[in-house]
mmCIF file with all atom_site columns, C-alpha atoms in Angstrom:
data_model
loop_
_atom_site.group_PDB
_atom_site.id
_atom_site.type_symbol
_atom_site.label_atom_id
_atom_site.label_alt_id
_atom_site.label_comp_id
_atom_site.label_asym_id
_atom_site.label_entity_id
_atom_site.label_seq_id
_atom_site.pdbx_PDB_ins_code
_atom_site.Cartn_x
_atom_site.Cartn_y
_atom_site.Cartn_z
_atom_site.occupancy
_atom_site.B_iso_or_equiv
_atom_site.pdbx_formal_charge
_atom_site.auth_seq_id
_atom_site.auth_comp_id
_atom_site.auth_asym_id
_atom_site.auth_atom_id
_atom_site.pdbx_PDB_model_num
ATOM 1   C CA . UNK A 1 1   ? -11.583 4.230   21.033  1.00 45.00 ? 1   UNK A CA 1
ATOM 2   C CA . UNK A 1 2   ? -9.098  2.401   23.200  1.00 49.00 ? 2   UNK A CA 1
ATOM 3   C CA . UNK A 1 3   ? -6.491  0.724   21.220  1.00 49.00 ? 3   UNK A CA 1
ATOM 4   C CA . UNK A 1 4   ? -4.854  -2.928  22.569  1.00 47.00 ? 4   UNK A CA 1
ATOM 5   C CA . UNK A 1 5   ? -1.563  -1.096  23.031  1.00 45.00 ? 5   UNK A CA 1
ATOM 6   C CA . UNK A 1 6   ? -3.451  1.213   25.729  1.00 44.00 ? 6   UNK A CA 1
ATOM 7   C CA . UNK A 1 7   ? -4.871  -1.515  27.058  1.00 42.00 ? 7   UNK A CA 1
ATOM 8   C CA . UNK A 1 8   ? -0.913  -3.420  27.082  1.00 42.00 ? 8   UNK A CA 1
ATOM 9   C CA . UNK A 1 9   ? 0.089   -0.559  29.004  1.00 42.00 ? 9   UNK A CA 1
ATOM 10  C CA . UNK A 1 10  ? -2.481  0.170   31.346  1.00 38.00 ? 10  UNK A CA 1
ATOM 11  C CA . UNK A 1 11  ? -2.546  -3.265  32.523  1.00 36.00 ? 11  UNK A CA 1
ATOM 12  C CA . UNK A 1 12  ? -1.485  -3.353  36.057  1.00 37.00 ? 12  UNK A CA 1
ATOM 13  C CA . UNK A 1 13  ? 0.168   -6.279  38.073  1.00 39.00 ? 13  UNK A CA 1
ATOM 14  C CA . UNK A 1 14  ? -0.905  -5.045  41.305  1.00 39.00 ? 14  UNK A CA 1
ATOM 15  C CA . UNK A 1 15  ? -4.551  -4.562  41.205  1.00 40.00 ? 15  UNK A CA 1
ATOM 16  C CA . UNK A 1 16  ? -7.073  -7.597  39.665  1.00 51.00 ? 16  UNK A CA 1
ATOM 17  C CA . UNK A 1 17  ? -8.843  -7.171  36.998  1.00 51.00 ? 17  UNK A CA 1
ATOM 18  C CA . UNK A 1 18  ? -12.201 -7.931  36.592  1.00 57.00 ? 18  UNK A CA 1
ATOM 19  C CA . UNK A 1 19  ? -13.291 -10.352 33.934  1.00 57.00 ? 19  UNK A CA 1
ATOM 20  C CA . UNK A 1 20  ? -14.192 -8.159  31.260  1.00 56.00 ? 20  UNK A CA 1
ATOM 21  C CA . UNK A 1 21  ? -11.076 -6.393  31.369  1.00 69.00 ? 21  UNK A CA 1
ATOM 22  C CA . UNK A 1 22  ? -8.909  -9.684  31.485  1.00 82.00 ? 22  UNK A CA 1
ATOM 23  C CA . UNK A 1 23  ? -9.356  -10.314 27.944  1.00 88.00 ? 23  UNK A CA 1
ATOM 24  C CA . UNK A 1 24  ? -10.169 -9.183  24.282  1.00 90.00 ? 24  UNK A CA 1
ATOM 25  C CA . UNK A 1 25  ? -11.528 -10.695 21.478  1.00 94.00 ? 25  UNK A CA 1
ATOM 26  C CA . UNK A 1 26  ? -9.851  -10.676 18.446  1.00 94.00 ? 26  UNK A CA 1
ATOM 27  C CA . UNK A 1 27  ? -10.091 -11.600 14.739  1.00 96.00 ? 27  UNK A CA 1
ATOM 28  C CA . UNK A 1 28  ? -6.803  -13.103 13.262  1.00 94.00 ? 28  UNK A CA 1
ATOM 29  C CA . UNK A 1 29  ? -5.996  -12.676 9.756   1.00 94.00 ? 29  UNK A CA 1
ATOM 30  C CA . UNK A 1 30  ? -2.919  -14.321 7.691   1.00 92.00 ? 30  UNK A CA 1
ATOM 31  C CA . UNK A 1 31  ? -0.821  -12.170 5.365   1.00 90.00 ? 31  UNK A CA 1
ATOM 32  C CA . UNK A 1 32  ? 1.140   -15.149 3.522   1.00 86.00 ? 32  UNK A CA 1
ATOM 33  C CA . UNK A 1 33  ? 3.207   -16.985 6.436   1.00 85.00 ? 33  UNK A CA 1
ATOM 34  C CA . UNK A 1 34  ? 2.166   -13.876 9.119   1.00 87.00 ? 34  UNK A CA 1
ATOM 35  C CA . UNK A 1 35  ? -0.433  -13.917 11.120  1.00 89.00 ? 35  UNK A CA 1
ATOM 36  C CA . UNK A 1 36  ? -1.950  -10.844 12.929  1.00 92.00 ? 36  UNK A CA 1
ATOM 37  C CA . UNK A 1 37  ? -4.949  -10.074 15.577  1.00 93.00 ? 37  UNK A CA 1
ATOM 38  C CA . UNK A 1 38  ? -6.965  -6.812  15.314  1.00 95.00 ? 38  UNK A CA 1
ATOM 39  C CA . UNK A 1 39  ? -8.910  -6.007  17.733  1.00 94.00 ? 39  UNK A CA 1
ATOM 40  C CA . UNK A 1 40  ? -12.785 -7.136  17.176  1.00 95.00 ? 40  UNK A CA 1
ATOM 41  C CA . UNK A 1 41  ? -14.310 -3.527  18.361  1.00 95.00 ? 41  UNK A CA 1
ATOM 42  C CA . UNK A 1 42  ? -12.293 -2.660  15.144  1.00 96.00 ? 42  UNK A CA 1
ATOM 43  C CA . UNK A 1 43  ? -13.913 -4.607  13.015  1.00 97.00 ? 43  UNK A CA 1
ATOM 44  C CA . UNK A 1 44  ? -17.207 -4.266  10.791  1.00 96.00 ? 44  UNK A CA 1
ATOM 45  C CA . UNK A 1 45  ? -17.803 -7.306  8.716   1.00 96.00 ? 45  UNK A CA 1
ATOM 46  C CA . UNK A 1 46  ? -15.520 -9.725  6.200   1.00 97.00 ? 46  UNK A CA 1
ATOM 47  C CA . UNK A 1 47  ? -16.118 -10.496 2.612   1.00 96.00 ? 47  UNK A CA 1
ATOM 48  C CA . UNK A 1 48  ? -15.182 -12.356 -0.317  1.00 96.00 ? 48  UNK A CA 1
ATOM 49  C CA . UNK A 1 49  ? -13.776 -9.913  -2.873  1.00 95.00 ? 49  UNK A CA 1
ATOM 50  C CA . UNK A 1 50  ? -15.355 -10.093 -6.065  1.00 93.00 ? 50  UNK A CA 1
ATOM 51  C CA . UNK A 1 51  ? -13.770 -7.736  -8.352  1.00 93.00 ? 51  UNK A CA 1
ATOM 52  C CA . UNK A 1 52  ? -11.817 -4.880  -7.724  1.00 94.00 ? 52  UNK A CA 1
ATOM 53  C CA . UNK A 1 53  ? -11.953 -1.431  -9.626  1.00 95.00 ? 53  UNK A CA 1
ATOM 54  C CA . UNK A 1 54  ? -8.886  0.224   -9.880  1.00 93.00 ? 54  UNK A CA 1
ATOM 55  C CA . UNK A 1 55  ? -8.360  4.174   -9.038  1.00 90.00 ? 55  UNK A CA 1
ATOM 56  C CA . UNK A 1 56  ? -6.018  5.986   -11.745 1.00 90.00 ? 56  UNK A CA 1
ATOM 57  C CA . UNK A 1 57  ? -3.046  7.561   -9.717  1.00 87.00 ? 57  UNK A CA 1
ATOM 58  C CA . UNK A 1 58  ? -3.536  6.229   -6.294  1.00 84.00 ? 58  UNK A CA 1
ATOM 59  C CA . UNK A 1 59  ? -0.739  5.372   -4.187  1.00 84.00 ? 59  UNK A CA 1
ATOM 60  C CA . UNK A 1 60  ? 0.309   1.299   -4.370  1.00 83.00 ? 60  UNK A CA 1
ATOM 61  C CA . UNK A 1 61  ? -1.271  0.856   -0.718  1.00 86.00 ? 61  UNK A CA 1
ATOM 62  C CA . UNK A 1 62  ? -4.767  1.043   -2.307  1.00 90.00 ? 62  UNK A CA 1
ATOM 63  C CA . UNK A 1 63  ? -5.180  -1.373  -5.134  1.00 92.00 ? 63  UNK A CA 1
ATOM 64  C CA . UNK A 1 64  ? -8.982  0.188   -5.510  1.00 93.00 ? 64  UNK A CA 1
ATOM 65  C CA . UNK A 1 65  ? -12.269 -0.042  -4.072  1.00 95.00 ? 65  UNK A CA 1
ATOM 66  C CA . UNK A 1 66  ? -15.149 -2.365  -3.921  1.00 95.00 ? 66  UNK A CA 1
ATOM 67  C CA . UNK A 1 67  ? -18.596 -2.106  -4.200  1.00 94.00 ? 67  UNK A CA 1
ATOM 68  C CA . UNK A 1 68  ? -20.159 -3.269  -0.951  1.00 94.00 ? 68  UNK A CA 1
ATOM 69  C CA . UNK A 1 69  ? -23.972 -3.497  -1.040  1.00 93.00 ? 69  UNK A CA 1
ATOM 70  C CA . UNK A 1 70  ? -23.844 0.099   -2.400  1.00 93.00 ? 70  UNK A CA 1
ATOM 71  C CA . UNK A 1 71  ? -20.498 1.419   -0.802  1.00 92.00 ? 71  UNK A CA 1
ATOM 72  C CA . UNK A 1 72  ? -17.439 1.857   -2.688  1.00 92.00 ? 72  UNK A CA 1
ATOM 73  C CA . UNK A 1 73  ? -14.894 1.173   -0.002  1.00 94.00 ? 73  UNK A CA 1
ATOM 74  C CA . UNK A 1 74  ? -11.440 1.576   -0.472  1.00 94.00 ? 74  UNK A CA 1
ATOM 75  C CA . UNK A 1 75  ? -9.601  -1.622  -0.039  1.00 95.00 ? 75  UNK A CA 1
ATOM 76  C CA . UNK A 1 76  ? -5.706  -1.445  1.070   1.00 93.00 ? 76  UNK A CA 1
ATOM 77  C CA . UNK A 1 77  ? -3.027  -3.923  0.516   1.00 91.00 ? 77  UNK A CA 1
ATOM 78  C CA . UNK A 1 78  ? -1.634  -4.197  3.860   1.00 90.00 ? 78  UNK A CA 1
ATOM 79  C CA . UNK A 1 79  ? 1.002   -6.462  2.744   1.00 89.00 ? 79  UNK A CA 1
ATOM 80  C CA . UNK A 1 80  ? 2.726   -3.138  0.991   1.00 85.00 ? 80  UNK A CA 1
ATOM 81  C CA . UNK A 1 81  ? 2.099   -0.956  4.677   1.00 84.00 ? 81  UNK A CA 1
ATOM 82  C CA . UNK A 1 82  ? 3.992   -3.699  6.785   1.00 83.00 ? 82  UNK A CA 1
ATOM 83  C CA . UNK A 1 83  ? 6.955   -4.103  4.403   1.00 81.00 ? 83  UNK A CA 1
ATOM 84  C CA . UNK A 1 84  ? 6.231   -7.778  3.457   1.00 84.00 ? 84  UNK A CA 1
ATOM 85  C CA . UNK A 1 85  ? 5.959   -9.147  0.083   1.00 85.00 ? 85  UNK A CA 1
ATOM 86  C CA . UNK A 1 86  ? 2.898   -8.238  -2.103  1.00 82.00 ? 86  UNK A CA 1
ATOM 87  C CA . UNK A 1 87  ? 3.483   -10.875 -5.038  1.00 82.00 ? 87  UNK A CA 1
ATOM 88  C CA . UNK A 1 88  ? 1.961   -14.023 -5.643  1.00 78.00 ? 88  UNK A CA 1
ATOM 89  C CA . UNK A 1 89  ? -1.826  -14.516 -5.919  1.00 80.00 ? 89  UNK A CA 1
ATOM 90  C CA . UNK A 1 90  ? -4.828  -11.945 -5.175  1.00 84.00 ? 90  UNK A CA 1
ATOM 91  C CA . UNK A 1 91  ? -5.506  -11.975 -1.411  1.00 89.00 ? 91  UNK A CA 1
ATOM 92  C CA . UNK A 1 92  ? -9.235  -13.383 -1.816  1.00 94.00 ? 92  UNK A CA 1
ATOM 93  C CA . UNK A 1 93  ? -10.932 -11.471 1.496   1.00 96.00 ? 93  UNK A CA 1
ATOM 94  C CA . UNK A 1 94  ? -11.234 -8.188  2.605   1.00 97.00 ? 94  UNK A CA 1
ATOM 95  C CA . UNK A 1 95  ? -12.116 -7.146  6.153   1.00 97.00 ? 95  UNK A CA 1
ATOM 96  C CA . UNK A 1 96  ? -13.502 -4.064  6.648   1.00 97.00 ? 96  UNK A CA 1
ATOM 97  C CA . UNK A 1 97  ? -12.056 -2.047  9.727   1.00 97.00 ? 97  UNK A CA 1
ATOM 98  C CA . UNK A 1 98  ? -13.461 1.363   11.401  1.00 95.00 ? 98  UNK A CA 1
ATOM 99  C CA . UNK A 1 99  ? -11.910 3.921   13.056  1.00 93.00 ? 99  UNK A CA 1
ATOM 100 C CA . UNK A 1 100 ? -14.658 6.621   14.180  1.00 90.00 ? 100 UNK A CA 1
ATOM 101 C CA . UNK A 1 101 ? -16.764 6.831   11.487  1.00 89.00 ? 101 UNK A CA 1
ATOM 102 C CA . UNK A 1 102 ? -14.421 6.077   9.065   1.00 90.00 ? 102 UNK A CA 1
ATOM 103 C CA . UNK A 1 103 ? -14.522 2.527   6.876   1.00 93.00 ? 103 UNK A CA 1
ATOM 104 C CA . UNK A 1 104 ? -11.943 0.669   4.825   1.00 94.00 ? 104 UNK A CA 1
ATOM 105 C CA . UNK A 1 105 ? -10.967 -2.603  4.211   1.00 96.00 ? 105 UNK A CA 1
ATOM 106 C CA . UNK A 1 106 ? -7.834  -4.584  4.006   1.00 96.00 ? 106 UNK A CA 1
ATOM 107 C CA . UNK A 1 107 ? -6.770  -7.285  2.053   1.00 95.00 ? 107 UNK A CA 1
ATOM 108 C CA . UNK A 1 108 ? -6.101  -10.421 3.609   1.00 95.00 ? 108 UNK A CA 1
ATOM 109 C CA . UNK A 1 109 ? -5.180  -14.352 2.641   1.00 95.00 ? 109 UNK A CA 1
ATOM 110 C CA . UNK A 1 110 ? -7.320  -15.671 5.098   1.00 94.00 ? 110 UNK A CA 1
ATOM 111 C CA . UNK A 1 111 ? -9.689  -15.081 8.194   1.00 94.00 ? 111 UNK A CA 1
ATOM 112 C CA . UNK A 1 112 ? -8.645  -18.128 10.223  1.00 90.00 ? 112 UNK A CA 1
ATOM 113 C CA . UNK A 1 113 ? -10.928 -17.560 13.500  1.00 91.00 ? 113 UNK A CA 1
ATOM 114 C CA . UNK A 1 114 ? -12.269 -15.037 15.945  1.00 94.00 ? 114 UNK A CA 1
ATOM 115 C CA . UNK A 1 115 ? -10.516 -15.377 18.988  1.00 92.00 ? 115 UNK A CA 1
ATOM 116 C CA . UNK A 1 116 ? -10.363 -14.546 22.775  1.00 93.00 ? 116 UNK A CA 1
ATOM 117 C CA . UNK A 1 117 ? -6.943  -13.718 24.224  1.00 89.00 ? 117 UNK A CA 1
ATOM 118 C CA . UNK A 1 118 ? -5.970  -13.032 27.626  1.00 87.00 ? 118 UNK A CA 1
ATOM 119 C CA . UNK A 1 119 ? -4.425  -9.531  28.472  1.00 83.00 ? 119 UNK A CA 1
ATOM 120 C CA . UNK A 1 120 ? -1.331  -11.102 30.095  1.00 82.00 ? 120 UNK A CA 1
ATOM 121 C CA . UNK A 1 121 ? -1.066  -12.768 26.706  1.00 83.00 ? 121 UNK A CA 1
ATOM 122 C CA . UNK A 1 122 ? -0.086  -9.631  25.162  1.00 84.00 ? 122 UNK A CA 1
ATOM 123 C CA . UNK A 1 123 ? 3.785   -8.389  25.043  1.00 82.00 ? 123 UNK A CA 1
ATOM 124 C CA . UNK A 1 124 ? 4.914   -5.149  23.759  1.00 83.00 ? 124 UNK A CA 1
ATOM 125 C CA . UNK A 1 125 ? 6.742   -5.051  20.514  1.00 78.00 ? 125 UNK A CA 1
ATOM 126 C CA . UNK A 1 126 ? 9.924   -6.179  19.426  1.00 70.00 ? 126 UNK A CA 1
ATOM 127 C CA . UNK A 1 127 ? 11.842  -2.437  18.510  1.00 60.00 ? 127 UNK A CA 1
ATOM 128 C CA . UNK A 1 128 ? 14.320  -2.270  15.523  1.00 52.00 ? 128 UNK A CA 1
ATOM 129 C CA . UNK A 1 129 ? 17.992  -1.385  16.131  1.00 46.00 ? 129 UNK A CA 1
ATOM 130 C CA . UNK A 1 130 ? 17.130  2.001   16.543  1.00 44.00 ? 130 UNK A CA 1
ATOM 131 C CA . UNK A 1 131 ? 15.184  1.402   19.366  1.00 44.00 ? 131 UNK A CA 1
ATOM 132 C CA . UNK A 1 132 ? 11.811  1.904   16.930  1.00 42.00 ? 132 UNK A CA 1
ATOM 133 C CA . UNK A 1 133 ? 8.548   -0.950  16.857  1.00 53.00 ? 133 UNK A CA 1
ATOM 134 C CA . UNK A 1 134 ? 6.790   -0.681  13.882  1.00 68.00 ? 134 UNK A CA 1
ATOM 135 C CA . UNK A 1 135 ? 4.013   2.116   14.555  1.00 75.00 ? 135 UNK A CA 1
ATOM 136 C CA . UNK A 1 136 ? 1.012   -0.928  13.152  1.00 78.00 ? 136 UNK A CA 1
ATOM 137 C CA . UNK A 1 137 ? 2.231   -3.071  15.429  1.00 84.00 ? 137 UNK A CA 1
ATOM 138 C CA . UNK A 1 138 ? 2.102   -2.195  19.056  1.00 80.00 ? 138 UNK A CA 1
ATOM 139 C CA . UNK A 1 139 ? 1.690   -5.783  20.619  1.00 86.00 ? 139 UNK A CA 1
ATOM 140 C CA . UNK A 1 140 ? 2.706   -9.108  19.723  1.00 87.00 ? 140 UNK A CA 1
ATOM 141 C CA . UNK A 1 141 ? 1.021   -12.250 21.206  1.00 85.00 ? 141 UNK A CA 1
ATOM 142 C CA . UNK A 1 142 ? 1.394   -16.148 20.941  1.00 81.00 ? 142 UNK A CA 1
ATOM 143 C CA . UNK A 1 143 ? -0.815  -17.194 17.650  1.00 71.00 ? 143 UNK A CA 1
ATOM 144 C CA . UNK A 1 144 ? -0.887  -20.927 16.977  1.00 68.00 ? 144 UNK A CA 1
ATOM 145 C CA . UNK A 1 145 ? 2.291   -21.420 18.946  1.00 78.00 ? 145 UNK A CA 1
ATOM 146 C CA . UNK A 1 146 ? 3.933   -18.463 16.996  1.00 79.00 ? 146 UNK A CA 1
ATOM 147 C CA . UNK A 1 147 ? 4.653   -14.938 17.467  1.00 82.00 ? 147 UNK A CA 1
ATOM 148 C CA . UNK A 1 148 ? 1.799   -12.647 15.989  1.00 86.00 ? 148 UNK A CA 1
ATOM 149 C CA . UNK A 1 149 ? 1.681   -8.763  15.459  1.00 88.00 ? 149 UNK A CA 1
ATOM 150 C CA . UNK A 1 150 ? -1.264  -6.953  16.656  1.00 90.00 ? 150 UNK A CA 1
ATOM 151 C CA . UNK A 1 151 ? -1.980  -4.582  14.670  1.00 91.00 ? 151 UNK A CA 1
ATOM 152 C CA . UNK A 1 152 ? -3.556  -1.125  16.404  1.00 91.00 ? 152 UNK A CA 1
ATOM 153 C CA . UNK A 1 153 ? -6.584  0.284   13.437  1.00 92.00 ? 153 UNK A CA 1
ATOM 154 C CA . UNK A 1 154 ? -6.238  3.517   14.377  1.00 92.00 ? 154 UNK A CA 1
ATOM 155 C CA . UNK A 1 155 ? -2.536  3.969   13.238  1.00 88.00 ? 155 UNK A CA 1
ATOM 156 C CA . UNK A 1 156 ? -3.680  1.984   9.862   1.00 89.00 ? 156 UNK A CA 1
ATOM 157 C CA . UNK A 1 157 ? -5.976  4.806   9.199   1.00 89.00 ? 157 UNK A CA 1
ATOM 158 C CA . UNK A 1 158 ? -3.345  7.447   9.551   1.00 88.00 ? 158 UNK A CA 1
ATOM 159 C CA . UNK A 1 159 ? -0.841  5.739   7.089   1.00 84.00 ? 159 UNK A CA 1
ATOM 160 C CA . UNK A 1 160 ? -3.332  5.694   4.536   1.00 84.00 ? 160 UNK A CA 1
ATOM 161 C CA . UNK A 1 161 ? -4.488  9.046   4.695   1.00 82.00 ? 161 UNK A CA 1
ATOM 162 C CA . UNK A 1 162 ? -0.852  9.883   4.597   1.00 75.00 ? 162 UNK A CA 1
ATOM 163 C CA . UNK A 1 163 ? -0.469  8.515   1.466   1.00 70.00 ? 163 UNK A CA 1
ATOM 164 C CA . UNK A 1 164 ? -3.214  10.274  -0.223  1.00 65.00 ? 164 UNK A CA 1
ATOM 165 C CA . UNK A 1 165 ? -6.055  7.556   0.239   1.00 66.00 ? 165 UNK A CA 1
ATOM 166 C CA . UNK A 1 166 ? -8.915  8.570   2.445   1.00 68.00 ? 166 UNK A CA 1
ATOM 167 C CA . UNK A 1 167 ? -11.095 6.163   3.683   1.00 69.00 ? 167 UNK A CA 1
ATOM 168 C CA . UNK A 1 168 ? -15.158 6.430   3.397   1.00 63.00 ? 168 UNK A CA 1
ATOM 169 C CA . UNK A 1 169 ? -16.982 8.754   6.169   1.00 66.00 ? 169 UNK A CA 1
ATOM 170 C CA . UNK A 1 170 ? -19.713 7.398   7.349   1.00 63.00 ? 170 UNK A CA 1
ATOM 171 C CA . UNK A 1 171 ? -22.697 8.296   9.345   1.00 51.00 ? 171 UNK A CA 1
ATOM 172 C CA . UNK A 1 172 ? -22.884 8.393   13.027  1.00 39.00 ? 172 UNK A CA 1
ATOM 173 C CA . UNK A 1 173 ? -25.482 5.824   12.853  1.00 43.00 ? 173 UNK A CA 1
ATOM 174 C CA . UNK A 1 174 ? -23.387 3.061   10.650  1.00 43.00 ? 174 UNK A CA 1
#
């Protein structure tokens, strides 16, 4: 699956593009005052959140899964991955993201829009003083006439799994 940063980089000035390639649809999500874009080829479906059942001795990036017309997906608290504050109220949606056959969902404030974005939109990522951008966020674009992360699935996934969490396998078919 080709991630947005792929797409950032392969984009080149000399030769046109044709329209399908000049732009992506995205689905924004807010994370208290931050607002990021994932890619909409990432993306299964959104939900309210209902309850949440917690899992005994998992890492604090999954808060527990939910039961989803029969699936128990895992459901992450991205707030914790990107370093920004995880107090203050539940985060009332969840949207579930794949990654190969893989499903999980992340917690999120609010699902403001879907959107389409040009590919010139799209600017690579501010880097730390080290010289290091944050590996979930490999883009940044203009969001509501602010800076927003992009955030690429794929590298999601592997953070998780890192920790200890692994997110449901599905079939080839879902």
């Amino acid at each position: 699956m080709e991630t947005v940063a792929s797409s950032v980089q392969r984009l080149d000035p000399v030769r046109e593009q044709s329209p399908a390639e000049a732009h992506v649809r995205v689905c924004l999500i807010r994370l208290g005052a931050e607002l990021f874009a994932i890619d909409l080829h990432s993306v299964s479906e959104v939900f309210e959140v209902d309850s949440i059942t917690p899992v005994p001795g998992m890492p604090e990036v999954l808060v527990g899964v939910a039961n989803l017309r029969g699936l128990v997906i895992p459901l992450v608290e991205l707030r914790s991955l990107l370093g920004l504050a995880t107090t203050g109220p539940a985060l009332p949606y969840a949207v579930v993201v794949r990654h190969g056959v893989q499903l999980l969902a992340v917690l999120v404030e609010q699902v403001p829009e879907i959107r389409t974005i040009q590919r010139d939109q799209f600017l690579p990522a501010v880097q730390n003083a080290r010289g290091y951008s944050t590996p979930f966020v490999t883009a940044v674009l203009c969001i509501e006439e602010r800076m927003g992360g992009v955030l690429e699935i794929p590298t999601v996934f592997e953070q998780v799994e890192g920790r200890g969490v692994r997110a449901l396998a599905m079939g080839a078919d879902a």
